[in-house]
Amino acid sequence: MTDLSYQLYSSRNFPPLYQTLDMLKRNGYAQVEGYGGVYSDPKATKAALDANGLAMPTGHFSIDFLEKEQQKVLDIAGTLGMKAIYCPHLAVDQRPSDAAGWSAFGERLEAAHATYSKAGYIFGWHNHDFEFKALADGSIPQKLIFDAAPSISWEADIAWIIRGGADPFQWIEKYGSRISAVHVKDIAAAGQNANEDGWADVGYGTVDWKSLMTVLRGTPVHFFIMEHDNPSDDERFARRSIATVKAF
């Protein structure tokens, strides 16, 4: 199987970074995914990765960072040895309210793709739930983004698709050719794990990951990235989740 990765955002509440990297190495990970919190000193982060035999092939960068500090993004990605750059989110106050606005946002992503693909990187969008909620005219923001940005790749966060009220299998069927990475996370049963925002360790929730992995292997996905937005114990999450996916 493709080497399994770990979104370091999952351990943001369990500093310091070097202890997280040592924990991941102990639990069988070979790769991690970066986010803004680990980019302040890229050389130090790279040294810590190397010391634990870990690679960082993918990373998240905000739309503002991607548009306003392109060279800095390229420098960070280059220092850390990334192969793929993903725009991960859009703050509530930045989200369009109509179809034209979402199409315009897609055009911004397409422009960013031109910049970063020219530099040799995979470039794509990472979804949450809000992109799957219909606008007043019935249109779906995620479709508007894809239509306006025909070149971008997709880091599919399956659990967020489900939380957005959509069927991940249908989206994989239609847009699977764009998938280069997948966030592997799970949703707790109703009323459970309230202290973890309703998320669960992979294989300990309600998401049918066995069937999803079968379907996803038919896409161009390179990276399967474990993520939990608010684990109470990050090592428990890391250990149980990688064991689940390795068993498929």
mmCIF file of C-alpha atoms in Angstrom:
data_model
loop_
_atom_site.group_PDB
_atom_site.id
_atom_site.type_symbol
_atom_site.label_atom_id
_atom_site.label_comp_id
_atom_site.label_asym_id
_atom_site.label_seq_id
_atom_site.Cartn_x
_atom_site.Cartn_y
_atom_site.Cartn_z
ATOM 1 C CA MET A 1 0.000 0.000 0.000
ATOM 2 C CA THR A 2 0.971 3.601 -0.488
ATOM 3 C CA ASP A 3 2.857 4.810 2.565
ATOM 4 C CA LEU A 4 0.394 6.053 5.146
ATOM 5 C CA SER A 5 0.693 9.637 6.309
ATOM 6 C CA TYR A 6 -0.421 11.715 9.315
ATOM 7 C CA GLN A 7 -1.745 15.267 9.338
ATOM 8 C CA LEU A 8 0.315 17.010 12.015
ATOM 9 C CA TYR A 9 -2.629 19.294 12.782
ATOM 10 C CA SER A 10 -4.034 16.274 14.649
ATOM 11 C CA SER A 11 -1.283 16.709 17.249
ATOM 12 C CA ARG A 12 -1.279 20.505 17.517
ATOM 13 C CA ASN A 13 -2.434 20.246 21.143
ATOM 14 C CA PHE A 14 0.364 17.828 22.042
ATOM 15 C CA PRO A 15 3.632 19.749 21.608
ATOM 16 C CA PRO A 16 6.513 19.730 21.043
ATOM 17 C CA LEU A 17 6.811 18.677 17.415
ATOM 18 C CA TYR A 18 9.889 16.507 17.879
ATOM 19 C CA GLN A 19 8.000 14.339 20.378
ATOM 20 C CA THR A 20 5.115 13.967 17.912
ATOM 21 C CA LEU A 21 7.507 12.884 15.175
ATOM 22 C CA ASP A 22 9.149 10.326 17.479
ATOM 23 C CA MET A 23 5.693 9.009 18.409
ATOM 24 C CA LEU A 24 4.733 8.636 14.755
ATOM 25 C CA LYS A 25 7.946 6.808 13.947
ATOM 26 C CA ARG A 26 7.277 4.370 16.806
ATOM 27 C CA ASN A 27 3.817 3.700 15.458
ATOM 28 C CA GLY A 28 4.892 2.859 11.919
ATOM 29 C CA TYR A 29 4.399 6.066 9.963
ATOM 30 C CA ALA A 30 6.778 7.055 7.176
ATOM 31 C CA GLN A 31 5.125 10.318 6.116
ATOM 32 C CA VAL A 32 3.430 13.364 7.589
ATOM 33 C CA GLU A 33 1.440 16.281 6.204
ATOM 34 C CA GLY A 34 2.367 19.812 7.185
ATOM 35 C CA TYR A 35 0.237 22.806 8.102
ATOM 36 C CA GLY A 36 0.952 26.411 9.035
ATOM 37 C CA GLY A 37 1.992 25.658 12.596
ATOM 38 C CA VAL A 38 5.124 23.760 11.536
ATOM 39 C CA TYR A 39 6.441 26.176 8.920
ATOM 40 C CA SER A 40 7.996 28.853 11.142
ATOM 41 C CA ASP A 41 11.461 27.251 10.879
ATOM 42 C CA PRO A 42 11.413 24.898 7.878
ATOM 43 C CA LYS A 43 15.073 23.888 8.233
ATOM 44 C CA ALA A 44 14.569 22.849 11.852
ATOM 45 C CA THR A 45 11.414 20.971 10.911
ATOM 46 C CA LYS A 46 13.267 19.180 8.112
ATOM 47 C CA ALA A 47 16.050 18.211 10.492
ATOM 48 C CA ALA A 48 13.515 16.799 12.945
ATOM 49 C CA LEU A 49 11.829 14.856 10.150
ATOM 50 C CA ASP A 50 15.153 13.448 8.979
ATOM 51 C CA ALA A 51 16.083 12.433 12.506
ATOM 52 C CA ASN A 52 12.968 10.285 12.645
ATOM 53 C CA GLY A 53 13.141 8.932 9.110
ATOM 54 C CA LEU A 54 9.965 10.759 8.114
ATOM 55 C CA ALA A 55 9.079 12.556 4.882
ATOM 56 C CA MET A 56 6.616 15.441 4.383
ATOM 57 C CA PRO A 57 5.382 14.988 0.809
ATOM 58 C CA THR A 58 2.262 17.130 1.271
ATOM 59 C CA GLY A 59 1.389 20.387 2.996
ATOM 60 C CA HIS A 60 -1.466 22.805 3.614
ATOM 61 C CA PHE A 61 -1.179 26.522 2.866
ATOM 62 C CA SER A 62 -3.933 29.118 3.241
ATOM 63 C CA ILE A 63 -5.316 30.873 0.186
ATOM 64 C CA ASP A 64 -3.889 34.188 1.402
ATOM 65 C CA PHE A 65 -0.433 32.639 1.819
ATOM 66 C CA LEU A 66 -0.657 30.974 -1.589
ATOM 67 C CA GLU A 67 -1.633 34.186 -3.353
ATOM 68 C CA LYS A 68 0.408 36.787 -1.472
ATOM 69 C CA GLU A 69 3.640 34.975 -0.609
ATOM 70 C CA GLN A 70 4.231 32.626 -3.496
ATOM 71 C CA GLN A 71 8.004 32.528 -3.214
ATOM 72 C CA LYS A 72 7.836 31.836 0.509
ATOM 73 C CA VAL A 73 5.443 28.945 -0.111
ATOM 74 C CA LEU A 74 7.831 27.558 -2.725
ATOM 75 C CA ASP A 75 10.796 27.968 -0.382
ATOM 76 C CA ILE A 76 9.013 26.128 2.441
ATOM 77 C CA ALA A 77 7.789 23.364 0.161
ATOM 78 C CA GLY A 78 11.246 22.987 -1.330
ATOM 79 C CA THR A 79 13.021 22.870 2.017
ATOM 80 C CA LEU A 80 10.621 20.250 3.363
ATOM 81 C CA GLY A 81 10.688 18.121 0.214
ATOM 82 C CA MET A 82 7.006 18.397 -0.615
ATOM 83 C CA LYS A 83 5.461 17.013 -3.767
ATOM 84 C CA ALA A 84 1.919 18.354 -3.308
ATOM 85 C CA ILE A 85 0.492 21.633 -2.036
ATOM 86 C CA TYR A 86 -3.123 21.915 -0.929
ATOM 87 C CA CYS A 87 -5.305 24.870 -0.060
ATOM 88 C CA PRO A 88 -7.111 23.549 3.016
ATOM 89 C CA HIS A 89 -9.916 25.854 4.043
ATOM 90 C CA LEU A 90 -11.804 29.081 3.598
ATOM 91 C CA ALA A 91 -12.696 31.064 6.707
ATOM 92 C CA VAL A 92 -16.374 31.782 7.309
ATOM 93 C CA ASP A 93 -15.979 35.491 6.604
ATOM 94 C CA GLN A 94 -14.321 34.706 3.259
ATOM 95 C CA ARG A 95 -16.903 32.240 1.966
ATOM 96 C CA PRO A 96 -19.040 33.383 -0.957
ATOM 97 C CA SER A 97 -22.808 33.434 -0.566
ATOM 98 C CA ASP A 98 -23.759 32.745 -4.175
ATOM 99 C CA ALA A 99 -22.768 30.664 -7.183
ATOM 100 C CA ALA A 100 -20.886 33.479 -8.891
ATOM 101 C CA GLY A 101 -18.752 33.938 -5.809
ATOM 102 C CA TRP A 102 -17.845 30.261 -5.611
ATOM 103 C CA SER A 103 -17.011 30.190 -9.301
ATOM 104 C CA ALA A 104 -14.740 33.185 -8.759
ATOM 105 C CA PHE A 105 -13.041 31.365 -5.899
ATOM 106 C CA GLY A 106 -12.512 28.379 -8.176
ATOM 107 C CA GLU A 107 -10.841 30.701 -10.668
ATOM 108 C CA ARG A 108 -8.465 31.824 -7.909
ATOM 109 C CA LEU A 109 -7.547 28.195 -7.255
ATOM 110 C CA GLU A 110 -7.006 27.625 -10.969
ATOM 111 C CA ALA A 111 -4.625 30.614 -11.034
ATOM 112 C CA ALA A 112 -2.750 29.234 -8.031
ATOM 113 C CA HIS A 113 -2.511 25.885 -9.791
ATOM 114 C CA ALA A 114 -0.799 27.590 -12.721
ATOM 115 C CA THR A 115 1.837 29.002 -10.376
ATOM 116 C CA TYR A 116 2.572 25.894 -8.343
ATOM 117 C CA SER A 117 2.220 23.291 -11.076
ATOM 118 C CA LYS A 118 4.727 25.283 -13.121
ATOM 119 C CA ALA A 119 7.131 24.856 -10.207
ATOM 120 C CA GLY A 120 6.587 21.099 -10.328
ATOM 121 C CA TYR A 121 4.022 20.566 -7.587
ATOM 122 C CA ILE A 122 0.667 18.849 -7.486
ATOM 123 C CA PHE A 123 -1.772 21.578 -6.470
ATOM 124 C CA GLY A 124 -5.272 21.083 -5.174
ATOM 125 C CA TRP A 125 -8.140 21.858 -2.853
ATOM 126 C CA HIS A 126 -8.946 20.148 0.446
ATOM 127 C CA ASN A 127 -12.648 20.143 1.274
ATOM 128 C CA HIS A 128 -14.618 20.545 4.479
ATOM 129 C CA ASP A 129 -18.399 20.240 4.861
ATOM 130 C CA PHE A 130 -19.576 23.681 3.745
ATOM 131 C CA GLU A 131 -18.770 23.048 0.077
ATOM 132 C CA PHE A 132 -21.462 20.352 -0.091
ATOM 133 C CA LYS A 133 -24.345 22.401 1.272
ATOM 134 C CA ALA A 134 -26.628 23.718 -1.452
ATOM 135 C CA LEU A 135 -26.850 27.440 -2.065
ATOM 136 C CA ALA A 136 -30.171 29.274 -2.414
ATOM 137 C CA ASP A 137 -30.279 28.462 -6.140
ATOM 138 C CA GLY A 138 -29.601 24.775 -5.491
ATOM 139 C CA SER A 139 -26.025 24.794 -6.764
ATOM 140 C CA ILE A 140 -23.284 23.012 -4.814
ATOM 141 C CA PRO A 141 -20.121 25.018 -4.043
ATOM 142 C CA GLN A 142 -17.788 22.048 -4.529
ATOM 143 C CA LYS A 143 -19.098 21.467 -8.056
ATOM 144 C CA LEU A 144 -18.771 25.181 -8.812
ATOM 145 C CA ILE A 145 -15.155 25.078 -7.634
ATOM 146 C CA PHE A 146 -14.330 22.054 -9.783
ATOM 147 C CA ASP A 147 -16.063 23.523 -12.835
ATOM 148 C CA ALA A 148 -14.159 26.812 -12.510
ATOM 149 C CA ALA A 149 -10.840 25.119 -11.745
ATOM 150 C CA PRO A 150 -10.559 22.258 -14.236
ATOM 151 C CA SER A 151 -6.861 21.688 -13.592
ATOM 152 C CA ILE A 152 -6.737 21.416 -9.822
ATOM 153 C CA SER A 153 -6.275 18.199 -7.938
ATOM 154 C CA TRP A 154 -8.406 17.124 -4.974
ATOM 155 C CA GLU A 155 -7.444 16.124 -1.478
ATOM 156 C CA ALA A 156 -10.721 14.463 -0.538
ATOM 157 C CA ASP A 157 -11.658 14.653 3.129
ATOM 158 C CA ILE A 158 -14.232 11.879 3.192
ATOM 159 C CA ALA A 159 -15.626 12.443 6.680
ATOM 160 C CA TRP A 160 -16.262 16.116 5.948
ATOM 161 C CA ILE A 161 -18.157 15.136 2.783
ATOM 162 C CA ILE A 162 -20.415 12.980 4.958
ATOM 163 C CA ARG A 163 -20.840 15.750 7.528
ATOM 164 C CA GLY A 164 -21.823 18.034 4.670
ATOM 165 C CA GLY A 165 -24.716 15.709 3.909
ATOM 166 C CA ALA A 166 -23.284 14.266 0.693
ATOM 167 C CA ASP A 167 -22.505 10.736 -0.454
ATOM 168 C CA PRO A 168 -18.734 10.232 -0.738
ATOM 169 C CA PHE A 169 -19.130 7.295 -3.118
ATOM 170 C CA GLN A 170 -20.996 9.476 -5.605
ATOM 171 C CA TRP A 171 -18.366 12.200 -5.423
ATOM 172 C CA ILE A 172 -15.549 9.690 -5.818
ATOM 173 C CA GLU A 173 -17.334 8.188 -8.836
ATOM 174 C CA LYS A 174 -17.688 11.577 -10.503
ATOM 175 C CA TYR A 175 -14.441 13.279 -9.519
ATOM 176 C CA GLY A 176 -12.190 10.384 -8.532
ATOM 177 C CA SER A 177 -9.812 11.099 -11.417
ATOM 178 C CA ARG A 178 -8.814 14.296 -9.609
ATOM 179 C CA ILE A 179 -7.987 12.687 -6.268
ATOM 180 C CA SER A 180 -4.298 12.763 -5.363
ATOM 181 C CA ALA A 181 -4.695 12.528 -1.582
ATOM 182 C CA VAL A 182 -7.338 11.441 0.905
ATOM 183 C CA HIS A 183 -7.888 12.407 4.515
ATOM 184 C CA VAL A 184 -8.723 9.248 6.424
ATOM 185 C CA LYS A 185 -10.823 10.174 9.452
ATOM 186 C CA ASP A 186 -13.855 8.749 11.176
ATOM 187 C CA ILE A 187 -17.111 10.016 12.670
ATOM 188 C CA ALA A 188 -18.284 8.803 16.069
ATOM 189 C CA ALA A 189 -21.755 7.387 16.517
ATOM 190 C CA ALA A 190 -24.394 9.936 17.471
ATOM 191 C CA GLY A 191 -23.910 11.213 20.990
ATOM 192 C CA GLN A 192 -20.434 9.723 21.401
ATOM 193 C CA ASN A 193 -17.013 11.398 21.704
ATOM 194 C CA ALA A 194 -18.450 14.827 22.437
ATOM 195 C CA ASN A 195 -15.098 15.740 23.988
ATOM 196 C CA GLU A 196 -13.511 15.014 20.596
ATOM 197 C CA ASP A 197 -16.024 17.054 18.568
ATOM 198 C CA GLY A 198 -17.770 13.862 17.476
ATOM 199 C CA TRP A 199 -14.779 12.445 15.614
ATOM 200 C CA ALA A 200 -13.385 8.945 16.141
ATOM 201 C CA ASP A 201 -10.234 6.950 15.553
ATOM 202 C CA VAL A 202 -10.276 5.328 12.113
ATOM 203 C CA GLY A 203 -12.195 2.067 12.331
ATOM 204 C CA TYR A 204 -13.899 3.028 15.588
ATOM 205 C CA GLY A 205 -16.659 5.183 14.108
ATOM 206 C CA THR A 206 -19.422 5.033 11.533
ATOM 207 C CA VAL A 207 -17.583 5.600 8.245
ATOM 208 C CA ASP A 208 -17.369 2.517 5.993
ATOM 209 C CA TRP A 209 -13.653 2.785 5.413
ATOM 210 C CA LYS A 210 -13.217 -0.756 4.146
ATOM 211 C CA SER A 211 -15.557 -0.129 1.201
ATOM 212 C CA LEU A 212 -14.184 3.361 0.675
ATOM 213 C CA MET A 213 -10.606 2.133 0.464
ATOM 214 C CA THR A 214 -11.623 -0.392 -2.174
ATOM 215 C CA VAL A 215 -13.153 2.363 -4.296
ATOM 216 C CA LEU A 216 -10.369 4.857 -3.643
ATOM 217 C CA ARG A 217 -7.716 2.429 -4.843
ATOM 218 C CA GLY A 218 -9.277 2.857 -8.264
ATOM 219 C CA THR A 219 -8.319 6.544 -8.281
ATOM 220 C CA PRO A 220 -4.877 8.157 -8.760
ATOM 221 C CA VAL A 221 -4.544 8.734 -4.995
ATOM 222 C CA HIS A 222 -0.933 8.912 -3.795
ATOM 223 C CA PHE A 223 -1.374 9.729 -0.124
ATOM 224 C CA PHE A 224 -3.671 8.337 2.575
ATOM 225 C CA ILE A 225 -3.456 10.784 5.461
ATOM 226 C CA MET A 226 -4.760 9.997 8.945
ATOM 227 C CA GLU A 227 -6.500 12.922 10.599
ATOM 228 C CA HIS A 228 -8.523 13.603 13.723
ATOM 229 C CA ASP A 229 -9.497 17.215 14.326
ATOM 230 C CA ASN A 230 -9.508 16.984 18.118
ATOM 231 C CA PRO A 231 -8.215 13.742 19.657
ATOM 232 C CA SER A 232 -7.996 13.520 23.427
ATOM 233 C CA ASP A 233 -4.975 11.246 22.980
ATOM 234 C CA ASP A 234 -3.048 11.666 19.740
ATOM 235 C CA GLU A 235 -0.934 8.537 20.142
ATOM 236 C CA ARG A 236 -4.025 6.396 20.669
ATOM 237 C CA PHE A 237 -5.493 7.899 17.502
ATOM 238 C CA ALA A 238 -2.286 7.419 15.505
ATOM 239 C CA ARG A 239 -1.767 3.835 16.657
ATOM 240 C CA ARG A 240 -5.328 2.579 16.230
ATOM 241 C CA SER A 241 -5.893 4.305 12.916
ATOM 242 C CA ILE A 242 -2.822 3.020 11.126
ATOM 243 C CA ALA A 243 -3.583 -0.489 12.388
ATOM 244 C CA THR A 244 -7.098 -0.250 10.949
ATOM 245 C CA VAL A 245 -5.976 0.875 7.506
ATOM 246 C CA LYS A 246 -3.110 -1.610 7.298
ATOM 247 C CA ALA A 247 -5.601 -4.409 7.920
ATOM 248 C CA PHE A 248 -7.645 -3.583 4.794
#
